[in-house]
Short mmCIF file of N, CA and C and ligand atoms in Angstrom, two decimals:
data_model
loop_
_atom_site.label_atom_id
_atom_site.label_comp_id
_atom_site.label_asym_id
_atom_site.label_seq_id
_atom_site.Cartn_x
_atom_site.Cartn_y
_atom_site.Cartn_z
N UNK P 1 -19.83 24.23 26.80
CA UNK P 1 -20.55 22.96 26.75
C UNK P 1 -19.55 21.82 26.48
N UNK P 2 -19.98 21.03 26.97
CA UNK P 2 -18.75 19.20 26.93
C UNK P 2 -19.38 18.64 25.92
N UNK P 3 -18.50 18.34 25.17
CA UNK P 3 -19.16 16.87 23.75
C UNK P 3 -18.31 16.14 24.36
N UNK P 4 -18.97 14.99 24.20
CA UNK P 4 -18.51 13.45 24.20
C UNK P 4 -18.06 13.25 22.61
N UNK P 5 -16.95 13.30 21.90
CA UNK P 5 -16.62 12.75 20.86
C UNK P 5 -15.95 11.50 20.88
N UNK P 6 -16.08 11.01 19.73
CA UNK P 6 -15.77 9.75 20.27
C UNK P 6 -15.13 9.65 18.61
N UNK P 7 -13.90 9.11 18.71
CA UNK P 7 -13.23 8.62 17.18
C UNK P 7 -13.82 7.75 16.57
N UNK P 8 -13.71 7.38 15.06
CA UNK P 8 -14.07 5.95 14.47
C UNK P 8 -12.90 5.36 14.71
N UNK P 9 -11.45 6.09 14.47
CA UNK P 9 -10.25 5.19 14.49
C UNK P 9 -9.39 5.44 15.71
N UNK P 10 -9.17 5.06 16.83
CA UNK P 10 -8.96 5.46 17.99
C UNK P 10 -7.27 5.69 17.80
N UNK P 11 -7.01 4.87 17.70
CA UNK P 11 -5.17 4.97 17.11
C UNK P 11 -4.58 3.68 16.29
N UNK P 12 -3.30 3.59 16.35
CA UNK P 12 -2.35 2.86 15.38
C UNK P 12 -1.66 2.57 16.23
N UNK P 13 -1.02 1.33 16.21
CA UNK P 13 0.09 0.66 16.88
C UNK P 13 0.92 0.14 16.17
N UNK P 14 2.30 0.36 16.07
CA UNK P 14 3.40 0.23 15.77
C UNK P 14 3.95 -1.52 15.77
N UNK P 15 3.73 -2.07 15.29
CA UNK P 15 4.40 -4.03 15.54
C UNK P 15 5.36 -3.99 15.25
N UNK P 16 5.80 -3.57 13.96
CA UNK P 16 7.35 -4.53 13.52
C UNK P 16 7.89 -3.38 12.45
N UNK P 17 9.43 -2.88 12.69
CA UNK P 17 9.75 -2.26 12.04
C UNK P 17 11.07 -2.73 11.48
N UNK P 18 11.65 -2.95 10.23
CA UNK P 18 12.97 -3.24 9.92
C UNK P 18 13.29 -2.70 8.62
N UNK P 19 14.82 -3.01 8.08
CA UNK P 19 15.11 -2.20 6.89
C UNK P 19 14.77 -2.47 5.97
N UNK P 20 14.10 -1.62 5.16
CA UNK P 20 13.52 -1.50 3.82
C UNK P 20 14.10 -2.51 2.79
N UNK P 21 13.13 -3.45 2.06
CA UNK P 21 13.70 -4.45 1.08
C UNK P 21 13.76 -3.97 -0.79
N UNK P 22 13.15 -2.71 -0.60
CA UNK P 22 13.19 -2.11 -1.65
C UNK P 22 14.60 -0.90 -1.63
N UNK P 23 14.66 -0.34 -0.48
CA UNK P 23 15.62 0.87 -0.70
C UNK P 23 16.51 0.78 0.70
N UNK P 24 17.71 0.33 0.90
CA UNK P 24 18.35 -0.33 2.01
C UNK P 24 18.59 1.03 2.91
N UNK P 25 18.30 2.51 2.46
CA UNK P 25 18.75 3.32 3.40
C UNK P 25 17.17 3.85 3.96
N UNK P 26 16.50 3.26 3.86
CA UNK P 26 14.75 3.23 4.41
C UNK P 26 14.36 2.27 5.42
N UNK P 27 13.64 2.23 5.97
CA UNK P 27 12.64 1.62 7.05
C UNK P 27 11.30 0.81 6.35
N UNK P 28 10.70 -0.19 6.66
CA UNK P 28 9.50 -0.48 6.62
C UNK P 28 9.14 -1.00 7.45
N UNK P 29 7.58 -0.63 7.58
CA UNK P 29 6.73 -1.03 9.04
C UNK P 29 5.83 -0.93 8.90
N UNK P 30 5.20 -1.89 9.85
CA UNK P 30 3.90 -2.84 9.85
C UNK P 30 3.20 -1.81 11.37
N UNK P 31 1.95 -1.74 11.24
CA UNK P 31 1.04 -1.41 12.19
C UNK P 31 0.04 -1.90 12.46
N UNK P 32 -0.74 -2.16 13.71
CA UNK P 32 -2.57 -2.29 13.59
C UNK P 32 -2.74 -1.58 14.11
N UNK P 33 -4.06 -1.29 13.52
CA UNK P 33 -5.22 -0.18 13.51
C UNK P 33 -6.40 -0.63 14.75
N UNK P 34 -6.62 -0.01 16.00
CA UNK P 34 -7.73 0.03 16.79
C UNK P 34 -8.74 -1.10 16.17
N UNK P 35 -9.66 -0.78 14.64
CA UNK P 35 -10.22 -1.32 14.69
C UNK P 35 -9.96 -1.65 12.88
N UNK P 36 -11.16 -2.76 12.52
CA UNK P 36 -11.65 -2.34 11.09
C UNK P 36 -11.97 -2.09 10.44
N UNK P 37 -11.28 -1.14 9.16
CA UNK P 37 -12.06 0.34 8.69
C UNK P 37 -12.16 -0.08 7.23
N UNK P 38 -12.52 -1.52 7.04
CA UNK P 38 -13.12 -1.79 5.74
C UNK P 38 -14.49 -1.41 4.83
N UNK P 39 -14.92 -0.81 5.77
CA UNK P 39 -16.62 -0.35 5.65
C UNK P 39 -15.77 1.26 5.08
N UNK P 40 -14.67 1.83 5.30
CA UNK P 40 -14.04 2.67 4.70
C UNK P 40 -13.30 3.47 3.42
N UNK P 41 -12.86 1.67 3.33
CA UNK P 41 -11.90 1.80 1.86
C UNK P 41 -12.38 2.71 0.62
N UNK P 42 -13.79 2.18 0.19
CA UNK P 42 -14.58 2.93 -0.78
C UNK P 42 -14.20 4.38 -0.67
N UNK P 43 -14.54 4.91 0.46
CA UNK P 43 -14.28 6.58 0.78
C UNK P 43 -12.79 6.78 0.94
N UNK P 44 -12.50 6.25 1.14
CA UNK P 44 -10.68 6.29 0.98
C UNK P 44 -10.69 6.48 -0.22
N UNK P 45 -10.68 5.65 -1.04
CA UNK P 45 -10.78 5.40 -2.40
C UNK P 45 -10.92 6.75 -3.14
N UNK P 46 -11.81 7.47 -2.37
CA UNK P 46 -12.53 8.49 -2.87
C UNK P 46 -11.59 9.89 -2.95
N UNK P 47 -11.02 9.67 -1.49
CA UNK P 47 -10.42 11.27 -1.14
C UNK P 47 -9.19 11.08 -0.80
N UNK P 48 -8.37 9.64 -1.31
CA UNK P 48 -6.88 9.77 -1.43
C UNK P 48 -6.74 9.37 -3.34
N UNK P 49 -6.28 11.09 -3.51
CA UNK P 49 -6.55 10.69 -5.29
C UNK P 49 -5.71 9.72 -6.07
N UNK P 50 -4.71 9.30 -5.30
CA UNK P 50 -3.79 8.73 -5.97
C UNK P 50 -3.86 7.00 -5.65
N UNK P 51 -4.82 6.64 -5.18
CA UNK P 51 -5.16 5.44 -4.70
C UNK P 51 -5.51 4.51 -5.45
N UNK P 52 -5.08 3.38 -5.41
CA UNK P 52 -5.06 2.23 -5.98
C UNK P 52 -5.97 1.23 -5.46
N UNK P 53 -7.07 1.07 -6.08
CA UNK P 53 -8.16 0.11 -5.11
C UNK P 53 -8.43 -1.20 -5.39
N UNK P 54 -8.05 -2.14 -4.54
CA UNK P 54 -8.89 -3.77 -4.78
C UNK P 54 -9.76 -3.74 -4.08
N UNK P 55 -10.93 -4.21 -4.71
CA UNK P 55 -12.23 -4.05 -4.04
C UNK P 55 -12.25 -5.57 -3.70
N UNK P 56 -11.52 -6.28 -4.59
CA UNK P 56 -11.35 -8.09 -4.56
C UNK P 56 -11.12 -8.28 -2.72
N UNK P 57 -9.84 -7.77 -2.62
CA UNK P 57 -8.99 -8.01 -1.17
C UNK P 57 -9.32 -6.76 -0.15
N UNK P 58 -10.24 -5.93 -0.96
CA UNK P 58 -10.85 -4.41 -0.19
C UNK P 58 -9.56 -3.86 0.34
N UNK P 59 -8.43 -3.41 -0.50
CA UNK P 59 -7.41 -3.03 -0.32
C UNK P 59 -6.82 -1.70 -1.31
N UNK P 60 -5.96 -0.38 -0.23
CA UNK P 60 -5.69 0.21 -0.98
C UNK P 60 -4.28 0.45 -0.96
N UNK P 61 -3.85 0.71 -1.58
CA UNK P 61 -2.17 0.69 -1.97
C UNK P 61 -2.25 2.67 -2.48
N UNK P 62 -1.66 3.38 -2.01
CA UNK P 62 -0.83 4.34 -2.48
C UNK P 62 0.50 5.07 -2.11
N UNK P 63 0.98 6.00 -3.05
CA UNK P 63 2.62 6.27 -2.54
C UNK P 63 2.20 8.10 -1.90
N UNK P 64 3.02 8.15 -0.83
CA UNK P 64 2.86 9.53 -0.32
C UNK P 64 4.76 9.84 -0.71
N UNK P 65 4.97 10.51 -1.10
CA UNK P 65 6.70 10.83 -1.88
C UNK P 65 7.20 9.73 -2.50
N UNK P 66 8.17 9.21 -1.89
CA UNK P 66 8.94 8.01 -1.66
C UNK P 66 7.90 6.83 -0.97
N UNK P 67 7.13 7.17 -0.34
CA UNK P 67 6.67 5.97 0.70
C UNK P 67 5.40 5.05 0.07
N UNK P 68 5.62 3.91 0.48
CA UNK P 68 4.48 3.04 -0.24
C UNK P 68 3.42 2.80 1.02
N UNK P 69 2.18 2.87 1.18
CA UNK P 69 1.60 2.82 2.05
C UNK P 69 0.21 1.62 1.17
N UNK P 70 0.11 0.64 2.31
CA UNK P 70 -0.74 -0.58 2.21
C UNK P 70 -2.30 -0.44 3.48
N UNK P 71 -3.09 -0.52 2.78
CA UNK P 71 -4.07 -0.58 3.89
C UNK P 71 -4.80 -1.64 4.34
N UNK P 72 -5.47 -2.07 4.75
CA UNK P 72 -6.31 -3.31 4.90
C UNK P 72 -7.05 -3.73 5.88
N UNK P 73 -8.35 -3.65 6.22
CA UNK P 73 -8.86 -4.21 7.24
C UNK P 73 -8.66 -3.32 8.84
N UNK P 74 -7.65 -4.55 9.01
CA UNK P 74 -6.90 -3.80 10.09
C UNK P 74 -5.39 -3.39 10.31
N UNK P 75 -4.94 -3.49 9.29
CA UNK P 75 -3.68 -3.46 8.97
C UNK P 75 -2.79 -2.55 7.87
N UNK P 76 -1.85 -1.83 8.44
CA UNK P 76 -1.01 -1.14 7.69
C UNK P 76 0.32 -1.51 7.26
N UNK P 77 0.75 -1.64 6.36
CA UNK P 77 2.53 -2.17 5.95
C UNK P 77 2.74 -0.66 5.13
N UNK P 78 4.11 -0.23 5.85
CA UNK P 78 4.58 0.98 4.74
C UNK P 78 5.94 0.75 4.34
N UNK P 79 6.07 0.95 3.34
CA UNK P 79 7.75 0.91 2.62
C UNK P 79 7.97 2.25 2.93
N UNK P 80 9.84 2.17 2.35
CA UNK P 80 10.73 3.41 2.24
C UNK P 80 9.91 4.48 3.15
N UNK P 81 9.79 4.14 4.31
CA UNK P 81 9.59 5.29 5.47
C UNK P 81 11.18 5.79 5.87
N UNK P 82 11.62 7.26 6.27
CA UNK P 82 12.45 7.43 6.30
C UNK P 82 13.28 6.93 7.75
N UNK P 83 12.35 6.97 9.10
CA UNK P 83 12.79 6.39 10.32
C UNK P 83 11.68 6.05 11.43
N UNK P 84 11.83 6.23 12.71
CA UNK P 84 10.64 5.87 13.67
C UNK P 84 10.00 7.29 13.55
N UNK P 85 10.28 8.22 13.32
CA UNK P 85 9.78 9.88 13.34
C UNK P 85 8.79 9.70 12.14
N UNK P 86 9.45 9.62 11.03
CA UNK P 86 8.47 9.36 9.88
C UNK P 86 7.29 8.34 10.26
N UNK P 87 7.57 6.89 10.78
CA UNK P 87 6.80 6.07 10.92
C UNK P 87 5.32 6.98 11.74
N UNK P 88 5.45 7.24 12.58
CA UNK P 88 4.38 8.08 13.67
C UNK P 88 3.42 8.87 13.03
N UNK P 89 4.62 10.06 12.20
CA UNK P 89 4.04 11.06 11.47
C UNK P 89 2.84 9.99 10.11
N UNK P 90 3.69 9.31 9.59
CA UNK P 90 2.68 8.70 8.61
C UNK P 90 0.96 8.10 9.30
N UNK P 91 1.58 7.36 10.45
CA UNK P 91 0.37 6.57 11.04
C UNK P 91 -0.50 7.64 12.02
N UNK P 92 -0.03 8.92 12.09
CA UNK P 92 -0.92 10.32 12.73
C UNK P 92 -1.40 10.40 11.20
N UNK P 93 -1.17 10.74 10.42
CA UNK P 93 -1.95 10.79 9.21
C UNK P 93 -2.79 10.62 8.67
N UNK P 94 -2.39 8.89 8.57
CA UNK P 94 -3.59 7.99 8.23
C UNK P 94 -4.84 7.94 9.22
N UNK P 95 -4.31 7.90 10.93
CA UNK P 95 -5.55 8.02 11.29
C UNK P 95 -6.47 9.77 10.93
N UNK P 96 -5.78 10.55 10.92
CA UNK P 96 -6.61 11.61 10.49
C UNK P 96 -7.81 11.56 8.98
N UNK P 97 -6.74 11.30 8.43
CA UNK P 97 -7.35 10.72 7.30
C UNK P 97 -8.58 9.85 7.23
N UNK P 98 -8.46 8.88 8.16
CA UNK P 98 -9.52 7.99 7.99
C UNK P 98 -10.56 9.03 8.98
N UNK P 99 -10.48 9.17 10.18
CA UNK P 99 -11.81 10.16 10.98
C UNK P 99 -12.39 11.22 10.42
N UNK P 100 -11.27 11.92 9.44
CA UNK P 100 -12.04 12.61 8.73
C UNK P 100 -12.80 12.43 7.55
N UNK P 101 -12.59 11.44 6.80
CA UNK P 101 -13.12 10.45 5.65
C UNK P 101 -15.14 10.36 6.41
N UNK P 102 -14.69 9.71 7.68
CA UNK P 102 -15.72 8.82 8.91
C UNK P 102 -16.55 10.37 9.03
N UNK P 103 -16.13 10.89 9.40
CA UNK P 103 -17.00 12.31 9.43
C UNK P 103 -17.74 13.08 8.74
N UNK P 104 -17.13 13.09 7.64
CA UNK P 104 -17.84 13.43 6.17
C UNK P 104 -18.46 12.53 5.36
N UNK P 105 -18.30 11.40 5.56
CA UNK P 105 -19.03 10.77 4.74
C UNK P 105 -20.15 10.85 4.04
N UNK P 106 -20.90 11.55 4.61
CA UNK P 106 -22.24 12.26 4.14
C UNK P 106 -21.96 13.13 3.05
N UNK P 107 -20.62 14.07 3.13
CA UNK P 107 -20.47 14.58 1.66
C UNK P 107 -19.44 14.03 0.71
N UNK P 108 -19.00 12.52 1.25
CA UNK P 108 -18.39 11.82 0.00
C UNK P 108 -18.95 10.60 -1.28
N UNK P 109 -18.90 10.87 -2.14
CA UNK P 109 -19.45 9.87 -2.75
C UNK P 109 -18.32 8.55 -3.11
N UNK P 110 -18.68 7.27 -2.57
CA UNK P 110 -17.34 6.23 -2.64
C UNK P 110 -17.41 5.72 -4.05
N UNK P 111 -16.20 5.16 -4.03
CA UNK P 111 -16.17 4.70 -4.90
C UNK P 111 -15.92 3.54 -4.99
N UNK P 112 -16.32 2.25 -5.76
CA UNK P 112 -16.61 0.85 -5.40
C UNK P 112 -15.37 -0.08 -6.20
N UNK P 113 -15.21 0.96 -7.61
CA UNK P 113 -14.92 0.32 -8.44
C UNK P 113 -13.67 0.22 -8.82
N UNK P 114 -12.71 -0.50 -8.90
CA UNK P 114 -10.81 -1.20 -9.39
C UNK P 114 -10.33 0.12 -9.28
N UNK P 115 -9.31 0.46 -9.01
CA UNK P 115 -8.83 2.45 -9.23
C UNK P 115 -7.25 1.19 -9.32
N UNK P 116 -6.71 2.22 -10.65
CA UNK P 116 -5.33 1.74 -10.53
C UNK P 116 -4.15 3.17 -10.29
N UNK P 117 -3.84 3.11 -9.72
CA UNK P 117 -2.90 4.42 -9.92
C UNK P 117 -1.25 4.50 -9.69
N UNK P 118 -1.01 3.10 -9.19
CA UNK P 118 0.20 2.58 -9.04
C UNK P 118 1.19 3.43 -10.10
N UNK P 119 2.25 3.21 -9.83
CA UNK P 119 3.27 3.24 -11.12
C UNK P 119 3.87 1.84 -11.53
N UNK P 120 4.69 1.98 -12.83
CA UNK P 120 5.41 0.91 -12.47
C UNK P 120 6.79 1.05 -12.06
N UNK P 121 7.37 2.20 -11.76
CA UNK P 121 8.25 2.72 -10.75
C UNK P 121 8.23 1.99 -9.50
N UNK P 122 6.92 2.20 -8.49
CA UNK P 122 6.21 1.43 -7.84
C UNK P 122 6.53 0.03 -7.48
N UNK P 123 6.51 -0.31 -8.70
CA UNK P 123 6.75 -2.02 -9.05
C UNK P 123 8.02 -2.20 -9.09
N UNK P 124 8.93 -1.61 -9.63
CA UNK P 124 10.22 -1.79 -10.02
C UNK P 124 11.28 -2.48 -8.94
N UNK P 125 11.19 -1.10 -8.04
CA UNK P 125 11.76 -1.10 -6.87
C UNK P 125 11.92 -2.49 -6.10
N UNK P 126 10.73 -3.23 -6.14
CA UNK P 126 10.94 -4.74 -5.89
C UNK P 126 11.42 -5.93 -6.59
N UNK P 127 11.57 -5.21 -7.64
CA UNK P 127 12.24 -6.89 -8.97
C UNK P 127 13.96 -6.89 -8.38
N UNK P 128 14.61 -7.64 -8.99
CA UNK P 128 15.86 -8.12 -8.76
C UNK P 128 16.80 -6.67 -9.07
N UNK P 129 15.81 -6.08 -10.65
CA UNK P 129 16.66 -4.74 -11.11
C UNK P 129 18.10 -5.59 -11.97
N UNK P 130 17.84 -7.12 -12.46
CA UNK P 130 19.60 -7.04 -12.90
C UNK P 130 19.03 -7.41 -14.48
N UNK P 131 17.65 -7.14 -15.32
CA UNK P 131 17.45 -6.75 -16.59
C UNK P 131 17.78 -7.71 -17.37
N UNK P 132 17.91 -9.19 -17.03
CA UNK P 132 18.44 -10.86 -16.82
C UNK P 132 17.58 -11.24 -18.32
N UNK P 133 16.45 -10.60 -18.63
CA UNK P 133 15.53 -11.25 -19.84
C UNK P 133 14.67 -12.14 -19.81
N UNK P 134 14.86 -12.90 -18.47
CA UNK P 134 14.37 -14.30 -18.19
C UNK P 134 12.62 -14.19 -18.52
N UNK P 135 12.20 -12.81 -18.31
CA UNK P 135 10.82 -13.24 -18.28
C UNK P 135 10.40 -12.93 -20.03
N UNK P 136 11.16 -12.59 -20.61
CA UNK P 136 10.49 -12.06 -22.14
C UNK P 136 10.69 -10.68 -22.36
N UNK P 137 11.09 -9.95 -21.29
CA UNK P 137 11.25 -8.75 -21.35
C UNK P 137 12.65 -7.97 -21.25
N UNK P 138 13.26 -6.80 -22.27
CA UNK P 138 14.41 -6.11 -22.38
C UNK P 138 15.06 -5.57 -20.97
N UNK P 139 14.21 -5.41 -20.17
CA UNK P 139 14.47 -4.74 -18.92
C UNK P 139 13.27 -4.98 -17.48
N UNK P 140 13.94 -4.82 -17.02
CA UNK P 140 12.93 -5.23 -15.16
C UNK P 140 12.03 -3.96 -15.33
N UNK P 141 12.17 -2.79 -16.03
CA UNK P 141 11.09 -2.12 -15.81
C UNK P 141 10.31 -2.18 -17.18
N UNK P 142 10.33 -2.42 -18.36
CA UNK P 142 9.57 -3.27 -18.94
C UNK P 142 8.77 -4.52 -18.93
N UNK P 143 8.74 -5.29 -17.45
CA UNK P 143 8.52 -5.97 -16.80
C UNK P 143 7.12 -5.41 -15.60
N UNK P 144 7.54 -4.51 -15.20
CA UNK P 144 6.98 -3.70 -14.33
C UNK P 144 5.80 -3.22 -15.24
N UNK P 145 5.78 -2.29 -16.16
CA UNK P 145 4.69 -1.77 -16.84
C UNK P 145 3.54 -3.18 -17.87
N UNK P 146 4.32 -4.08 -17.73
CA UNK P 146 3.43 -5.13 -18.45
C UNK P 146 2.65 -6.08 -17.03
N UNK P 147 3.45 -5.84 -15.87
CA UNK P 147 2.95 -6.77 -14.71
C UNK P 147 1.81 -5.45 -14.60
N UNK P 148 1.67 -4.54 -14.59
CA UNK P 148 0.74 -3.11 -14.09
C UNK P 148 -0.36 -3.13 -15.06
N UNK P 149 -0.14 -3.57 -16.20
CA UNK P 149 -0.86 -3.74 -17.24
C UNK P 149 -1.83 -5.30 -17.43
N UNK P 150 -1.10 -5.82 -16.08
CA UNK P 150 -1.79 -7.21 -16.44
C UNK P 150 -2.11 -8.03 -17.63
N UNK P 151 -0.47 -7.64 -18.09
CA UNK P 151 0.08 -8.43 -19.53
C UNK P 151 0.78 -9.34 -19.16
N UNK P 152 1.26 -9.65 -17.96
CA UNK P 152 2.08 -10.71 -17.44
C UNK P 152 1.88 -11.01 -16.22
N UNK P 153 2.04 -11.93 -15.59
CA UNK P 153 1.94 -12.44 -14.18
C UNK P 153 3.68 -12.04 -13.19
N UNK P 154 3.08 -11.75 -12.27
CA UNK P 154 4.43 -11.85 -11.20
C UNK P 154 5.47 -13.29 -11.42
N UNK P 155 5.10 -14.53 -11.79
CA UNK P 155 5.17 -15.59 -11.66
C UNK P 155 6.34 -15.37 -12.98
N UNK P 156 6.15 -14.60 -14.07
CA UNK P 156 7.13 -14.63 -14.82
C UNK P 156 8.34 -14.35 -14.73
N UNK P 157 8.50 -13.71 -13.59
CA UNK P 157 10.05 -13.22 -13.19
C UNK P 157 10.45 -14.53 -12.54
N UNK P 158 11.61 -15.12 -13.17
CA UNK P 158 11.97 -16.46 -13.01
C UNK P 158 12.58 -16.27 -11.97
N UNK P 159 13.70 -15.39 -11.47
CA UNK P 159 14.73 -15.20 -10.81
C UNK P 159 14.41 -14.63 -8.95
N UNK P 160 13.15 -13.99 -9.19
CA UNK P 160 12.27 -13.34 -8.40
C UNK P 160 11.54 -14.87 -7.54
N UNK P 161 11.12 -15.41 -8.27
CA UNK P 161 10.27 -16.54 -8.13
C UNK P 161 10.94 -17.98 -7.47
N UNK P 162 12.34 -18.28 -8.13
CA UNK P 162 13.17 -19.72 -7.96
C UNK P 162 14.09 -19.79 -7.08
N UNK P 163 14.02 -20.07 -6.09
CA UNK P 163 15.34 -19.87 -5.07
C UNK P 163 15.00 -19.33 -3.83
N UNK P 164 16.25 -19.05 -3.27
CA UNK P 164 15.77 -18.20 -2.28
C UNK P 164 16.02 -16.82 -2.09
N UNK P 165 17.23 -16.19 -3.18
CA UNK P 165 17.54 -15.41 -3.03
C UNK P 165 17.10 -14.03 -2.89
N UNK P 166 15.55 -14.21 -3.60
CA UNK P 166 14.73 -12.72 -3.14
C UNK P 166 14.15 -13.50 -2.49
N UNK P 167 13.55 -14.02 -1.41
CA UNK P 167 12.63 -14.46 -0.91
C UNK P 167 12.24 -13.13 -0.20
N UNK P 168 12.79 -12.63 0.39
CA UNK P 168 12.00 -11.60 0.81
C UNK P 168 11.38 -10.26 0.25
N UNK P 169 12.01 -10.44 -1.11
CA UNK P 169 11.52 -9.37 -2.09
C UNK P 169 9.91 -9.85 -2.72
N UNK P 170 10.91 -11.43 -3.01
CA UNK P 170 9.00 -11.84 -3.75
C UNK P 170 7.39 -11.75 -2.74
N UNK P 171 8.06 -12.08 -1.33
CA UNK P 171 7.16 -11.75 -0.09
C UNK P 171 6.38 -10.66 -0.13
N UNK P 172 6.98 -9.51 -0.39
CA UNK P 172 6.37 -7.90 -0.60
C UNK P 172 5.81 -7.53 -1.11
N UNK P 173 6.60 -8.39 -2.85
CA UNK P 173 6.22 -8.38 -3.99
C UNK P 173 4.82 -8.65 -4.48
N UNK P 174 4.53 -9.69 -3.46
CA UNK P 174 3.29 -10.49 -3.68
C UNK P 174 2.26 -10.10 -3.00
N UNK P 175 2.89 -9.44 -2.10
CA UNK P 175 1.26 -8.24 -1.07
C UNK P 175 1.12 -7.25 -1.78
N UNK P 176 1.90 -6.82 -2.52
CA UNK P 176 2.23 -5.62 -3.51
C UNK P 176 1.01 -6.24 -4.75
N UNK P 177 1.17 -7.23 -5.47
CA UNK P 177 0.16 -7.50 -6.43
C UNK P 177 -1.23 -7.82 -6.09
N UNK P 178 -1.20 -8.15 -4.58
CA UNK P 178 -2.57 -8.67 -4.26
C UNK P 178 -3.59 -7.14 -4.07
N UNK P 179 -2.40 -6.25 -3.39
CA UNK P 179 -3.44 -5.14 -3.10
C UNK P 179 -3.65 -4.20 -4.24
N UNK P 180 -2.92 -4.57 -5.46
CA UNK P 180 -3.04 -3.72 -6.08
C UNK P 180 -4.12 -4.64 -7.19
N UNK P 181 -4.48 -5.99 -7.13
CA UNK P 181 -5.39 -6.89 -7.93
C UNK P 181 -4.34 -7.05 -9.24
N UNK P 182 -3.39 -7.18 -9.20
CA UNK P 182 -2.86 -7.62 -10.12
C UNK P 182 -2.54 -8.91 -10.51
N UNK P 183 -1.78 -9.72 -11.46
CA UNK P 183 -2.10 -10.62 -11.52
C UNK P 183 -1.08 -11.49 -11.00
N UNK P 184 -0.79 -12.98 -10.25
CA UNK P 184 0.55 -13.16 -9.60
C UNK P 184 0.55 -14.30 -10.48
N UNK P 185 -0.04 -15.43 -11.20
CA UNK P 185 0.63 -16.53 -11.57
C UNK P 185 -0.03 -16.63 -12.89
S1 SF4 Q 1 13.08 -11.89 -15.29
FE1 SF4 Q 1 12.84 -10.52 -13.52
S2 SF4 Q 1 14.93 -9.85 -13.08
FE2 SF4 Q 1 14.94 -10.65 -15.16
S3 SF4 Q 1 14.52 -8.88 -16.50
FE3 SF4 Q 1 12.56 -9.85 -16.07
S4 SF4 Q 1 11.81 -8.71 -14.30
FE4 SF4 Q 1 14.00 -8.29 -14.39
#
């Protein structure tokens, strides 16, 4: 007998790939997604345990090894991917992930509500790393666990923030706090 199946997430497309601003011997890359699988996140939420949820920006942030993976709407950004091989393999993943999420849904219960699961490892990787003091804190990763804690704003890292010299770190940095609902100023 023939089924007509038909995907929720048909595929992933590959946009923009360049070197990692967190780990210089890595890749990061940007994708869109067929369609938008925001009506999803909740169940994401649900059955990727390590997931980090803004329900604010309906965004989930989690790490698969090394790799930082961003979701949204219609859109994927991944850090520290190891090359274009990794890139594929990750975005075959995610779409599995999501059709099978789409399929079961009937036996998942979502979940609506803030999930933090980040590290501040996580976080680290994007500060300057040179432990400067500027924001009040002994070290950039004492920095990290109080920005995770939403004891401090992104905005406190002076050095991160003034200039141009991370500009492209604070860029990341700052999709990094939004999806994770943290706090930036
Ligand atoms: S101000 Fe920024 S670079 Fe300096 S220690 Fe704090 S987090 Fe690290």
């Amino acid at each position: 007998m023939f089924y007509n199946h038909i995907m929720f997430l048909e595929n992933i497309s590959l946009i923009l790939m360049s070197p990692c601003i967190a780990d210089e011997a890595k890749i990061r890359f940007k994708a869109e997604l067929s369609r938008d699988i925001a009506e999803m996140m909740p169940y994401l939420n649900a059955v990727i345990r390590n997931a980090t949820y803004n329900p604010g920006s309906n965004t989930i942030f989690y790490t698969q090894g090394v790799r930082m993976i961003t979701l949204r709407g219609k859109s994927l950004a991944v850090s520290k991917a190891s090359d274009l091989t990794d890139a594929h393999k990750i975005m075959d993943f995610i779409k599995e992930t999501v059709n099978h999420a789409y399929e079961n849904k009937d036996k998942i219960t979502p979940i609506y509500e803030r999930r933090v699961r980040a590290t501040a490892l996580d976080i680290f990787s994007y500060l300057p790393r040179t432990n400067c003091k500027k924001c009040g804190e002994p070290t950039c990763l004492a920095f990290a666990v109080k920005l995770l804690l939403s004891e401090l704003p992104l905005s406190a890292c002076l050095p991160l923030n003034n200039g141009t010299e991370y500009a492209d770190k604070l860029k990341e940095m700052t999709e990094l706090v939004d999806a994770m609902g943290l706090v930036s100023r």
